[in-house]
Amino acid sequence: MAKSRGFEVQVKVNGQPVEVDAGSDGFKLFTEKTIVAMRVGGELRDLAHKLQDGDQIEGVSIGSPDGLNILRHSAAHVLAQAVQNINPEAKLGIGPPVTDGFYYDFDVDQPFTPEDLRALEKQMQKIIQSGQRFVRRVTNDGDARVELASEPYKLELIGLKGSDVGDGAAEVGAGELTIYDNIDPATGNTIWKDLCRGPHLPNTRMIGQAFALTRVAAAYWRGNEKNKQLQRIYGTAWPSKDELRAHQERLEEAAKRDHRRLGAELDLFSFPEEIGSGLAVFHPKGGTMRRVMEDYSRKRHEESGYEFVYSPHITKSHLFEASGHLQWYADGMFPPMRLDEEIDEQGVVRKQGQDYYLKPMNCPFHILIFKSQSRSYRDLPLRLFEFGSVYRYEKSGTLHGLTRVRGMTQDDAHLFVTPETMESELTNVLNFVLGLLRDYGLDDFYLELSTKEAGNPKFVGDDSIWQSATATLEKVALQSGLELVPDPGGAAFYGPKISVQARDAIGRTWQMSTIQLDFNLPQRFDLEYTAPDGTRQRPIMIHRALFGSVERFFGVLTEHYAGHFPAWLAPVQVVGIPVADEFAPYLDEIATQLRAKGVRITVDHSDDRMQKKILNHTKAKVPFMLIAGGQDRDSNAISFRFLDGTQQNGIPVAGAIERILKAIDSKAQV
RNA sequence: GCCGACCUGGCGCAAUUGGUAGCGCAUCGCACUUGUAAUGCGAGGGUUAGGGGUUCGAGUCCCCUGGUCGGCUCCA
């Protein structure tokens, strides 16, 4: 370390005062290899950044969220360099870190193939091992335009700057324009460079071996459908091979839970090609589960003051003109069926036809039920509930198993309330929703408040109405004590909403219930009730889906439980396995007793060996296996085998029945 | 909708440079009657997603349609 010549600067490192020579950089302060960057006065900087007197400094460890982003961002640069090594004609898009990894977009003539990824990984290895230094260089618009003349997308970013860039924020920050040079440590030559805000790892070598390119995809430049599609390469990078392996194992665990796979394995549902994309059929086992889910929901709704209504799947166009759906969301609806039109020989319409639409939402129907009679304030809150089948023409590329379909069943309720009761009703609804979700086994929530985006014509209705509605929702959400995350611009076109986000067993979050306030439809349909003073008043509508859609909720629960459902939901709750045929009648008799109590039980009469039966029913994830042989029959007992492989032998039949009923009743996962 | 990859008996997979479809599981039959994750033997089942083209010959090559997957966009 060079001795100071006459003056030193004082900085604070993690709050502790430290004196260093003038002109020192972060490498002087942090000798541990795990520190890859630093925060200076809160700003992320390269370790090569020169320290100033009075700087408040913290080291950024590679394993921290900031450190991981820097690692992945640097890996993205190396990927881009590798691509241009192999194909110098490739034009660079953007290359930011994302959750668990990074991507880089390229404009290339030939899309990348999976084989290209292997070659690119090798090329990246070479770059990483060559130990190139990432060196930050401040430039200006004019110079950068000259340097990057052959990179049209970078030029566009230079023109945009700061806050306008969206995803390009990793390239050009709000402050000065910078380029990172990749310097060959042996020669000092610049091997490659990229417009970038940084910071970066000091050296490519620090990326190490724990990275992988994972997939290729297309992505619109700057996320806009109207722009050219670039070819995107996704990768992942971690501080160590163990962490990379752990990440890959998490992906494998998620794949094992994939409801599309489990749906086929457990014979729950399928998507026959003959029906059409995004349209599911539920098989007997899935159907049983659905019925149980729905029945329980019905029971709880009934207890909570909801009334049950039914409405048809199709309607004449007028209803959706009145509701505004055809004006705003016709693209998301199936095209109309034109009925009753009569045309003469000359092709002239003799009788005007009628357009019928499949319904994408239930609300207009429930509104008509409200309007079927004069309403008094005594009728309110009126809570109308329906498992309503709706159809939405989702773009083919967005369909995904049961979680994104074209035909689904909403557990939909519309509540008509007075302004005075709106707040208490919203509170009730939120508590009801959370309580019911807990019964189905989800208990880790946060809330999202979706509000309108100023100036977007998609949102209909008065600003002042939006403001008061939003304020009320926020108040109710905060009272719940749950974490509340803002979602600006995420509102429905007719009003703001609270959505309940649930974390599943492996920490993924799913949007579940939504509670939406609507001041718009009551107005469009001219809804009224008579107030205590005899005046006519407009009710407020609350839209509320609890599962969201039954199909989607079914998929989420399947993934949450990995197919190992709690006994009350399991399609087959108990299976009897005789040690030999002669014990089957003994089990049949126990099965009769259990069936009388409403338990879903089968006795396996197949001529498989007992061991094979255990295998089969374990794979089918039946919560209780009841095994019976001579010892059990002699003592009027049975033996339990559970899915984790444990067993309890010689349990008296009466106790066993009680054990099973208790598990079902308590909604426990056995 | 856009880009790319893919589609072989119910399911999971094989089939050298285009040469005439195999395996495992499942299903069915027979035998076995067994104490906690696969008993043995045998049988049936595919116009290789559908259609068209190239070729003496197509699961293999080309085109169209449908569907699936990964992304982008969208998500009332």
XYZ file of C-alpha atoms (C1' of nucleotides) in Angstrom:
746
model
C 0.000 0.000 0.000
C 1.479 3.350 -1.043
C 2.118 5.649 1.867
C 0.190 8.882 1.869
C 1.941 12.021 0.775
C 0.845 14.571 3.243
C -2.924 14.081 3.438
C -5.487 11.442 4.134
C -9.227 11.270 3.820
C -11.640 10.106 6.443
C -14.517 7.888 5.501
C -16.950 5.826 7.470
C -17.161 2.133 6.657
C -20.301 0.546 8.018
C -20.467 3.474 10.405
C -16.872 3.097 11.661
C -14.425 5.916 10.863
C -11.480 4.819 8.715
C -8.586 6.870 7.360
C -7.260 6.110 3.922
C -4.796 7.738 1.552
C -6.188 10.343 -0.751
C -7.121 8.810 -4.057
C -7.867 5.415 -2.549
C -10.669 3.274 -3.899
C -12.838 0.483 -2.566
C -10.196 -2.164 -3.134
C -8.235 -0.556 -0.298
C -11.137 -0.880 2.099
C -12.444 -4.280 1.200
C -9.954 -7.058 0.824
C -12.475 -9.870 1.292
C -13.256 -11.453 -2.038
C -16.956 -11.604 -1.279
C -17.251 -7.817 -1.339
C -17.800 -6.993 -4.997
C -19.045 -3.418 -4.883
C -19.957 -0.764 -2.371
C -22.550 1.762 -1.487
C -21.195 5.245 -1.201
C -23.685 7.615 0.357
C -26.353 5.091 -0.527
C -25.345 4.869 -4.206
C -24.040 1.624 -5.634
C -20.486 2.030 -6.920
C -17.717 -0.100 -8.363
C -14.923 -0.939 -5.981
C -12.688 1.120 -8.306
C -14.630 4.248 -7.376
C -12.355 6.847 -5.751
C -13.235 7.724 -2.185
C -13.912 11.260 -1.045
C -13.453 12.732 2.390
C -16.552 12.131 4.489
C -18.018 9.339 2.380
C -20.324 6.921 4.158
C -19.469 3.518 2.776
C -20.859 0.026 3.012
C -19.493 -3.052 1.323
C -21.816 -4.990 -0.978
C -21.408 -8.717 -0.551
C -21.938 -10.904 -3.602
C -24.587 -12.876 -1.745
C -26.704 -9.815 -0.896
C -29.597 -8.803 -3.129
C -27.503 -5.948 -4.567
C -24.519 -8.228 -4.977
C -26.527 -10.863 -6.801
C -27.897 -8.241 -9.159
C -24.388 -7.037 -9.901
C -23.154 -10.583 -10.470
C -26.028 -11.271 -12.858
C -25.687 -7.978 -14.618
C -22.014 -8.695 -15.218
C -22.903 -12.180 -16.433
C -25.326 -10.569 -18.880
C -22.469 -8.446 -20.238
C -20.315 -11.515 -20.683
C -23.176 -13.194 -22.524
C -23.462 -10.232 -24.874
C -19.735 -10.294 -25.492
C -19.932 -14.032 -26.182
C -22.776 -13.508 -28.650
C -20.880 -10.821 -30.513
C -17.716 -12.947 -30.536
C -19.637 -15.648 -32.349
C -21.840 -13.330 -34.379
C -20.364 -9.834 -34.767
C -23.518 -8.765 -36.590
C -25.690 -9.210 -33.496
C -27.066 -5.876 -32.305
C -27.381 -5.319 -28.592
C -30.684 -4.622 -26.870
C -30.761 -4.479 -23.107
C -29.378 -6.890 -20.544
C -30.584 -6.420 -16.971
C -30.592 -8.735 -13.961
C -33.955 -10.256 -13.099
C -35.175 -12.503 -10.290
C -32.726 -15.409 -9.993
C -30.899 -14.499 -13.176
C -30.506 -12.195 -16.111
C -31.291 -11.848 -19.770
C -29.919 -10.035 -22.769
C -31.844 -9.105 -25.904
C -30.252 -9.240 -29.354
C -31.315 -8.354 -32.842
C -30.015 -11.236 -34.946
C -31.030 -12.640 -38.321
C -31.272 -16.205 -37.093
C -33.024 -16.903 -33.778
C -30.905 -18.711 -31.218
C -31.323 -22.446 -30.758
C -30.733 -24.521 -27.620
C -27.523 -25.769 -29.271
C -26.352 -22.169 -29.591
C -26.712 -21.846 -25.827
C -24.138 -24.555 -25.200
C -21.672 -22.889 -27.552
C -22.359 -19.539 -25.890
C -21.792 -20.989 -22.437
C -18.383 -22.238 -23.599
C -17.577 -18.844 -25.038
C -18.647 -17.238 -21.751
C -16.340 -19.610 -19.847
C -13.435 -18.390 -21.934
C -14.271 -14.755 -21.301
C -14.739 -15.391 -17.589
C -11.433 -17.234 -17.320
C -9.587 -14.523 -19.206
C -10.182 -12.254 -16.213
C -11.232 -9.130 -18.089
C -11.660 -6.058 -15.928
C -14.917 -4.095 -16.030
C -13.849 -0.446 -16.209
C -16.302 2.404 -15.957
C -15.815 5.391 -18.230
C -17.893 8.554 -18.173
C -18.878 9.807 -21.583
C -21.394 12.181 -23.077
C -24.207 11.916 -25.596
C -22.130 13.073 -28.550
C -19.146 10.826 -27.939
C -21.354 7.851 -27.088
C -23.269 8.244 -30.329
C -20.032 8.045 -32.269
C -18.715 5.084 -30.306
C -21.950 3.153 -30.517
C -22.821 4.095 -34.082
C -23.203 0.436 -34.980
C -25.604 -0.264 -32.091
C -28.956 1.237 -33.114
C -30.772 0.170 -29.941
C -28.140 1.698 -27.691
C -28.405 4.918 -29.671
C -32.109 4.939 -28.988
C -31.458 4.563 -25.268
C -28.984 7.437 -25.306
C -31.733 9.598 -26.715
C -34.165 8.534 -24.009
C -32.275 8.900 -20.755
C -33.344 8.631 -17.210
C -36.888 7.919 -16.300
C -38.193 7.408 -19.839
C -36.360 4.181 -20.444
C -38.260 1.675 -18.356
C -36.448 -1.622 -18.740
C -33.456 0.179 -20.178
C -32.669 1.730 -16.806
C -29.708 -0.608 -16.397
C -28.150 0.929 -19.483
C -28.680 4.601 -18.890
C -29.299 5.855 -15.418
C -30.691 9.170 -14.352
C -27.240 10.674 -13.979
C -24.245 10.760 -16.265
C -23.870 8.501 -19.283
C -21.299 5.761 -18.825
C -19.705 3.006 -20.859
C -18.103 -0.065 -19.340
C -14.944 -1.247 -21.091
C -13.867 -4.855 -20.779
C -10.092 -4.663 -20.448
C -7.715 -7.521 -21.185
C -5.562 -7.781 -18.041
C -2.472 -8.860 -20.001
C -2.431 -6.213 -22.713
C -4.597 -3.470 -21.283
C -6.558 -3.407 -24.496
C -10.281 -2.868 -24.557
C -11.812 -6.090 -25.830
C -15.475 -5.171 -25.674
C -17.673 -2.412 -24.349
C -21.270 -1.666 -23.555
C -23.358 1.323 -22.641
C -24.142 0.701 -18.996
C -24.876 2.410 -15.749
C -23.179 -0.274 -13.669
C -21.848 -1.087 -11.247
C -20.106 -4.310 -12.170
C -17.921 -6.942 -10.603
C -14.292 -5.881 -10.718
C -13.388 -8.771 -12.962
C -15.116 -11.380 -15.148
C -13.358 -14.128 -13.210
C -15.575 -13.372 -10.229
C -18.590 -14.631 -12.131
C -17.113 -18.075 -11.586
C -18.614 -21.315 -12.804
C -22.024 -21.128 -11.183
C -23.941 -19.810 -14.163
C -26.053 -21.335 -16.901
C -27.954 -20.183 -19.928
C -31.457 -21.445 -19.499
C -33.729 -20.568 -22.410
C -34.252 -18.573 -25.531
C -37.302 -16.462 -26.183
C -38.498 -13.506 -28.165
C -39.286 -10.167 -26.613
C -40.522 -6.925 -28.067
C -38.017 -4.111 -28.016
C -38.800 -1.947 -25.027
C -41.727 -4.205 -24.215
C -43.969 -2.729 -26.873
C -45.962 -4.966 -29.157
C -45.566 -2.486 -31.995
C -41.783 -2.729 -31.908
C -39.554 -5.326 -33.464
C -39.132 -8.599 -31.620
C -35.623 -9.232 -30.409
C -34.194 -12.593 -29.444
C -33.759 -12.930 -25.721
C -31.431 -15.313 -23.932
C -32.168 -16.024 -20.271
C -29.510 -17.163 -17.852
C -28.974 -17.656 -14.165
C -25.898 -16.953 -12.064
C -25.013 -17.592 -8.432
C -22.063 -17.001 -6.134
C -21.368 -20.732 -5.819
C -22.108 -23.989 -7.557
C -24.008 -25.141 -4.492
C -26.340 -22.187 -4.782
C -26.776 -22.814 -8.507
C -27.606 -26.433 -7.729
C -30.059 -25.351 -5.014
C -31.738 -23.026 -7.492
C -32.047 -25.824 -10.018
C -33.518 -28.046 -7.334
C -36.112 -25.393 -6.536
C -37.076 -25.369 -10.196
C -37.339 -29.143 -10.169
C -39.525 -29.000 -7.069
C -41.774 -26.464 -8.793
C -41.918 -28.708 -11.874
C -42.961 -31.652 -9.717
C -45.808 -29.575 -8.333
C -46.931 -28.332 -11.720
C -50.699 -28.763 -11.668
C -50.742 -29.638 -15.368
C -48.522 -32.626 -14.653
C -50.280 -33.604 -11.426
C -53.655 -33.175 -13.091
C -52.731 -35.913 -15.553
C -50.922 -38.126 -13.026
C -53.733 -38.011 -10.494
C -56.436 -38.200 -13.168
C -58.059 -34.933 -12.111
C -58.682 -33.035 -15.351
C -57.560 -32.680 -18.947
C -57.726 -30.321 -21.895
C -58.946 -32.423 -24.827
C -57.776 -30.935 -28.088
C -61.181 -31.655 -29.568
C -62.826 -29.086 -27.311
C -60.422 -26.252 -27.878
C -57.596 -24.413 -26.162
C -58.105 -23.319 -22.611
C -61.233 -25.399 -22.056
C -60.913 -28.055 -19.360
C -62.873 -31.144 -18.463
C -62.772 -32.438 -14.908
C -62.529 -36.208 -14.484
C -64.338 -38.000 -11.658
C -61.510 -37.465 -9.149
C -61.082 -33.807 -10.022
C -64.838 -33.473 -10.133
C -65.150 -34.825 -6.606
C -62.631 -32.316 -5.372
C -64.376 -29.470 -7.136
C -67.695 -30.469 -5.685
C -66.225 -30.560 -2.177
C -64.559 -27.186 -2.666
C -67.733 -25.651 -4.020
C -70.024 -27.218 -1.434
C -67.947 -25.890 1.415
C -67.873 -22.471 -0.189
C -71.669 -22.542 -0.594
C -72.125 -23.454 3.033
C -69.928 -20.621 4.205
C -71.589 -18.118 1.905
C -74.991 -19.125 3.135
C -73.865 -18.665 6.746
C -72.568 -15.211 5.879
C -75.741 -13.787 4.448
C -75.244 -14.387 0.750
C -78.129 -15.391 -1.472
C -77.708 -17.762 -4.381
C -78.570 -16.799 -7.914
C -78.122 -18.372 -11.329
C -77.717 -16.785 -14.713
C -77.317 -18.063 -18.273
C -74.047 -18.362 -20.197
C -75.147 -16.192 -23.093
C -77.023 -12.997 -23.593
C -78.097 -10.594 -26.291
C -75.579 -7.895 -27.044
C -77.609 -5.131 -25.485
C -76.695 -6.171 -21.957
C -72.991 -5.820 -22.611
C -73.534 -2.582 -24.451
C -75.255 -1.253 -21.376
C -72.489 -2.493 -19.108
C -69.761 -1.058 -21.326
C -68.090 -4.401 -21.923
C -68.591 -4.298 -25.666
C -67.225 -0.832 -25.809
C -64.133 -1.506 -23.729
C -63.404 -5.199 -23.782
C -64.904 -6.710 -26.902
C -61.448 -8.040 -27.840
C -61.478 -10.255 -24.796
C -64.878 -11.739 -25.613
C -65.750 -14.588 -27.940
C -67.226 -13.197 -31.148
C -71.016 -13.056 -31.314
C -73.464 -15.625 -32.619
C -75.855 -13.911 -35.003
C -79.315 -15.419 -34.713
C -82.685 -14.907 -36.342
C -81.431 -12.903 -39.277
C -83.436 -13.336 -42.474
C -82.034 -12.348 -45.855
C -83.985 -12.379 -49.096
C -82.742 -13.548 -52.520
C -81.251 -10.143 -53.247
C -79.166 -10.384 -50.116
C -81.165 -7.643 -48.407
C -81.816 -8.069 -44.722
C -85.526 -8.720 -44.316
C -85.409 -9.259 -40.589
C -82.780 -7.766 -38.310
C -80.750 -10.438 -36.528
C -79.710 -10.582 -32.894
C -76.152 -10.916 -31.659
C -75.706 -13.215 -28.683
C -72.499 -13.218 -26.664
C -70.979 -15.700 -24.288
C -70.660 -13.840 -21.027
C -67.200 -12.777 -19.884
C -68.554 -11.540 -16.549
C -71.566 -12.143 -14.354
C -72.157 -8.644 -13.042
C -74.737 -7.417 -15.560
C -76.926 -10.422 -14.815
C -76.821 -9.801 -11.086
C -77.639 -6.180 -11.753
C -80.771 -7.265 -13.589
C -81.739 -9.305 -10.569
C -81.298 -6.210 -8.422
C -83.477 -4.294 -10.872
C -86.213 -6.911 -10.933
C -88.076 -5.024 -8.243
C -88.071 -1.715 -6.434
C -85.419 -1.848 -3.772
C -85.515 -0.380 -0.316
C -82.604 0.407 1.957
C -83.996 -2.468 4.023
C -82.938 -4.872 1.237
C -79.337 -3.728 1.494
C -76.724 -4.992 1.663
C -77.985 -7.362 -0.985
C -75.398 -10.093 -1.461
C -75.853 -12.139 -4.632
C -73.623 -15.143 -5.139
C -73.146 -17.447 -8.114
C -70.694 -19.991 -9.418
C -70.884 -18.330 -12.784
C -69.387 -19.802 -15.931
C -67.689 -17.136 -17.981
C -65.830 -17.274 -21.272
C -63.021 -15.008 -22.303
C -61.189 -15.092 -25.562
C -57.676 -15.019 -24.160
C -54.858 -14.772 -26.667
C -53.581 -18.225 -27.495
C -50.097 -17.470 -26.212
C -51.308 -16.598 -22.745
C -53.180 -19.797 -21.982
C -51.642 -21.827 -19.199
C -53.136 -24.937 -17.631
C -55.971 -24.157 -15.262
C -54.535 -20.817 -14.233
C -55.245 -19.094 -17.537
C -58.183 -20.508 -19.442
C -60.907 -19.460 -21.858
C -63.764 -21.037 -19.951
C -63.963 -20.789 -16.196
C -66.240 -20.670 -13.225
C -66.052 -17.616 -11.063
C -67.191 -17.813 -7.469
C -68.624 -14.431 -8.027
C -70.571 -12.214 -5.702
C -71.996 -8.762 -6.159
C -72.920 -6.772 -3.126
C -75.218 -3.796 -3.383
C -74.673 -1.453 -0.474
C -75.513 2.014 0.698
C -72.699 4.555 1.046
C -73.156 4.353 4.831
C -72.582 0.607 4.989
C -69.936 0.389 2.283
C -66.971 0.507 4.607
C -68.241 -2.012 7.127
C -69.361 -4.295 4.311
C -65.926 -4.131 2.694
C -64.350 -5.026 6.017
C -66.726 -7.967 6.366
C -65.961 -9.138 2.856
C -62.212 -8.978 3.367
C -62.429 -10.921 6.629
C -64.749 -13.451 5.054
C -62.402 -13.945 2.128
C -59.312 -14.358 4.282
C -61.095 -16.752 6.627
C -62.275 -18.947 3.814
C -58.883 -19.038 2.111
C -57.404 -20.158 5.427
C -59.885 -23.019 5.556
C -58.564 -24.223 2.215
C -55.045 -24.197 3.642
C -53.625 -20.890 2.467
C -52.577 -18.667 5.330
C -49.754 -16.421 4.206
C -51.173 -13.294 2.576
C -50.498 -9.773 1.550
C -52.814 -7.282 -0.103
C -52.417 -5.278 -3.267
C -54.261 -2.032 -3.865
C -54.833 -1.482 -7.569
C -55.563 2.068 -8.519
C -56.221 3.964 -11.709
C -53.515 5.468 -13.802
C -53.981 9.160 -14.389
C -54.817 10.024 -17.958
C -55.433 6.482 -19.197
C -58.775 6.507 -21.051
C -59.324 2.839 -20.149
C -60.621 3.923 -16.751
C -64.181 5.184 -16.837
C -65.902 7.405 -14.321
C -65.309 10.510 -12.309
C -61.948 11.281 -10.713
C -63.500 12.310 -7.425
C -65.415 9.042 -7.241
C -62.233 7.124 -7.894
C -60.459 9.002 -5.157
C -63.044 8.328 -2.480
C -63.377 4.691 -3.508
C -59.635 4.230 -3.439
C -59.387 5.898 -0.045
C -62.050 3.615 1.411
C -60.413 0.484 0.061
C -57.062 1.579 1.414
C -58.518 2.204 4.845
C -60.112 -1.228 4.973
C -56.959 -2.881 3.706
C -54.804 -1.194 6.311
C -57.199 -2.218 9.077
C -56.602 -5.839 8.188
C -53.060 -5.503 9.463
C -51.699 -7.246 6.386
C -48.919 -5.862 4.271
C -50.325 -3.561 1.585
C -48.537 -3.174 -1.737
C -49.557 -0.444 -4.179
C -50.339 -1.419 -7.759
C -50.744 1.829 -9.680
C -52.620 1.451 -12.940
C -53.769 -2.071 -12.086
C -57.407 -1.238 -11.423
C -60.345 -2.617 -13.367
C -61.810 -0.191 -15.857
C -64.789 0.487 -13.605
C -63.147 0.848 -10.227
C -60.227 0.280 -7.857
C -59.648 -3.062 -6.202
C -57.933 -4.895 -3.396
C -56.475 -8.223 -4.356
C -55.399 -10.883 -1.919
C -52.055 -12.430 -2.791
C -51.320 -15.779 -1.176
C -47.921 -17.397 -0.744
C -47.930 -21.142 -1.296
C -45.968 -23.925 0.376
C -42.803 -23.135 -1.571
C -43.088 -19.391 -1.301
C -44.572 -18.506 -4.654
C -47.288 -15.890 -4.669
C -50.611 -16.204 -6.461
C -53.265 -13.610 -6.907
C -56.366 -15.039 -5.315
C -59.388 -13.005 -4.376
C -60.271 -9.598 -5.667
C -62.577 -7.092 -4.081
C -63.537 -4.294 -6.434
C -65.523 -1.193 -5.822
C -67.778 -0.042 -8.616
C -69.498 3.316 -8.806
C -69.800 2.991 -12.542
C -72.181 0.145 -13.312
C -74.872 1.328 -10.865
C -74.848 4.544 -12.807
C -74.895 2.914 -16.226
C -77.823 0.742 -15.203
C -79.456 3.534 -13.252
C -79.749 1.469 -10.070
C -81.743 2.955 -7.227
C -83.099 2.184 -3.822
C -85.446 4.105 -1.564
C -83.694 5.611 1.427
C -85.286 5.979 4.894
C -86.195 9.575 4.053
C -88.059 8.452 0.955
C -85.527 9.775 -1.531
C -84.154 7.667 -4.371
C -80.489 6.838 -3.893
C -77.876 5.035 -5.932
C -76.377 1.887 -4.407
C -72.679 1.097 -4.611
C -71.590 -2.242 -6.014
C -68.840 -4.420 -4.656
C -67.575 -7.117 -7.011
C -65.918 -9.960 -5.256
C -64.422 -13.197 -6.514
C -62.964 -15.329 -3.775
C -61.202 -18.168 -5.511
C -60.905 -15.923 -8.538
C -61.972 -18.836 -10.658
C -62.658 -22.300 -9.372
C -60.342 -23.732 -12.039
C -57.498 -21.453 -11.149
C -57.931 -22.025 -7.421
C -57.972 -25.753 -8.084
C -54.648 -25.405 -9.891
C -53.152 -23.305 -7.136
C -54.227 -25.743 -4.416
C -52.810 -28.625 -6.436
C -49.432 -26.891 -6.573
C -49.615 -25.736 -2.957
C -50.228 -29.280 -1.744
C -48.155 -30.916 -4.490
C -51.157 -33.192 -5.040
C -51.035 -34.386 -1.430
C -54.382 -32.877 -0.505
C -55.754 -32.641 3.016
C -58.144 -35.472 3.696
C -61.315 -33.404 3.340
C -60.374 -32.489 -0.251
C -58.724 -35.722 -1.358
C -60.796 -37.427 -4.053
C -60.234 -40.796 -2.406
C -59.798 -40.340 1.326
C -59.226 -43.924 2.363
C -58.288 -47.078 0.489
C -58.505 -50.533 1.966
C -55.690 -52.922 1.127
C -56.174 -56.555 2.131
C -53.038 -58.531 2.821
C -54.701 -61.357 0.894
C -58.069 -61.765 -0.807
C -59.592 -63.481 2.167
C -59.359 -60.261 4.201
C -61.128 -58.121 1.612
C -64.629 -58.785 3.034
C -63.382 -57.637 6.427
C -62.274 -54.348 4.851
C -65.499 -54.089 2.859
C -67.390 -54.130 6.098
C -65.271 -51.337 7.580
C -65.688 -49.448 4.316
C -69.445 -49.682 4.631
C -69.276 -48.126 8.078
C -67.045 -45.301 6.854
C -69.121 -44.695 3.749
C -72.151 -44.306 5.991
C -70.294 -41.414 7.609
C -69.682 -39.807 4.217
C -66.100 -40.955 3.837
C -64.831 -41.570 0.300
C -63.303 -45.027 0.595
C -62.559 -47.826 -1.845
C -61.263 -51.295 -1.182
C -58.611 -52.492 -3.606
C -59.892 -55.822 -4.961
C -57.369 -56.040 -7.778
C -55.128 -59.084 -7.925
C -51.985 -57.028 -7.476
C -49.777 -57.993 -4.580
C -50.223 -55.931 -1.445
C -46.899 -54.198 -1.983
C -47.939 -53.155 -5.447
C -51.197 -51.772 -4.102
C -49.303 -49.699 -1.588
C -47.174 -48.334 -4.393
C -50.210 -47.504 -6.538
C -52.102 -45.708 -3.819
C -49.034 -43.907 -2.610
C -48.581 -42.540 -6.110
C -52.244 -41.592 -6.141
C -51.588 -39.769 -2.841
C -54.462 -41.326 -0.926
C -54.118 -39.955 2.632
C -55.181 -43.083 4.526
C -54.252 -46.614 3.541
C -55.993 -49.190 5.667
C -54.242 -52.522 5.648
C -55.874 -55.613 7.080
C -54.599 -59.183 7.495
C -55.178 -62.039 9.869
C -53.751 -60.308 12.911
C -56.007 -57.301 12.374
C -59.124 -59.339 11.750
C -58.534 -61.510 14.779
C -58.411 -58.473 17.063
C -61.060 -56.376 15.255
C -58.356 -53.904 14.308
C -56.757 -52.441 11.212
C -53.347 -51.028 10.338
C -52.723 -47.531 8.987
C -50.128 -46.720 6.424
C -49.520 -43.055 5.644
C -48.062 -41.295 2.650
C -44.771 -40.602 4.395
C -44.266 -44.356 4.766
C -45.011 -44.540 8.477
C -47.455 -47.080 9.839
C -49.631 -47.669 12.891
C -50.573 -51.277 13.335
C -53.326 -53.028 15.267
C -55.568 -49.961 15.738
C -59.058 -50.957 16.981
C -61.611 -50.304 14.229
C -63.694 -47.845 16.253
C -60.621 -45.756 17.040
C -59.478 -45.872 13.454
C -62.805 -44.576 12.214
C -62.694 -41.788 14.728
C -59.148 -40.923 13.651
C -60.201 -40.666 10.011
C -63.327 -38.623 10.703
C -61.372 -36.238 12.880
C -58.775 -35.658 10.178
C -61.460 -34.931 7.607
C -63.375 -32.674 9.914
C -60.338 -30.648 10.933
C -59.268 -30.225 7.282
C -55.845 -31.562 8.228
C -53.216 -32.754 5.809
C -52.516 -36.291 6.943
C -51.756 -12.244 -31.413
C -46.002 -12.320 -32.075
C -41.020 -15.319 -31.855
C -38.953 -20.090 -31.154
C -39.162 -25.311 -29.920
C -42.119 -29.534 -29.943
C -46.438 -33.317 -31.164
C -44.777 -41.433 -32.200
C -50.368 -46.839 -28.952
C -53.968 -44.281 -22.442
C -48.936 -42.317 -20.155
C -43.461 -41.874 -20.444
C -39.879 -42.704 -24.185
C -36.812 -45.470 -28.751
C -36.226 -45.753 -34.005
C -28.175 -44.859 -37.858
C -27.205 -40.376 -43.465
C -35.314 -40.853 -45.658
C -35.717 -48.050 -46.318
C -41.466 -49.803 -44.262
C -42.541 -48.522 -36.194
C -40.038 -50.817 -30.899
C -39.561 -50.604 -25.175
C -41.444 -49.719 -20.160
C -45.828 -48.580 -17.436
C -50.993 -49.012 -17.986
C -55.058 -52.402 -20.169
C -56.996 -57.543 -20.910
C -56.378 -63.031 -19.906
C -54.244 -67.125 -17.038
C -51.590 -68.743 -12.841
C -50.066 -67.152 -7.861
C -53.045 -65.652 -2.261
C -48.869 -62.962 -0.387
C -48.026 -58.185 6.411
C -46.202 -52.273 4.434
C -43.217 -48.806 -2.514
C -43.412 -53.051 -8.601
C -45.314 -61.826 -8.573
C -44.801 -64.565 -13.123
C -46.403 -65.919 -18.061
C -49.246 -64.568 -22.228
C -52.382 -61.271 -25.356
C -54.407 -56.963 -27.578
C -53.506 -51.923 -28.838
C -50.282 -47.037 -33.355
C -53.093 -44.987 -41.214
C -46.289 -41.669 -36.123
C -51.679 -34.631 -34.271
C -54.700 -33.640 -39.129
C -54.147 -32.385 -44.349
C -51.123 -31.613 -48.644
C -46.304 -31.972 -51.224
C -41.152 -33.960 -52.596
C -39.416 -39.161 -53.354
C -39.158 -45.720 -56.015
C -39.879 -45.158 -50.646
C -41.457 -40.163 -45.314
C -41.973 -40.933 -38.086
C -37.603 -38.723 -40.465
C -37.427 -33.400 -45.793
C -41.008 -29.036 -47.337
C -45.893 -26.313 -46.808
C -50.695 -25.466 -44.350
C -54.004 -26.288 -40.096
C -54.688 -27.743 -34.976
C -52.539 -28.387 -30.236
C -48.614 -28.150 -26.402
C -44.331 -25.805 -24.134
C -40.985 -21.420 -23.163
C -41.036 -16.236 -23.568
C -43.105 -11.249 -25.228
C -47.654 -8.656 -25.143
C -52.238 -8.953 -22.658
C -54.999 -10.176 -18.192
C -62.435 -6.811 -17.208
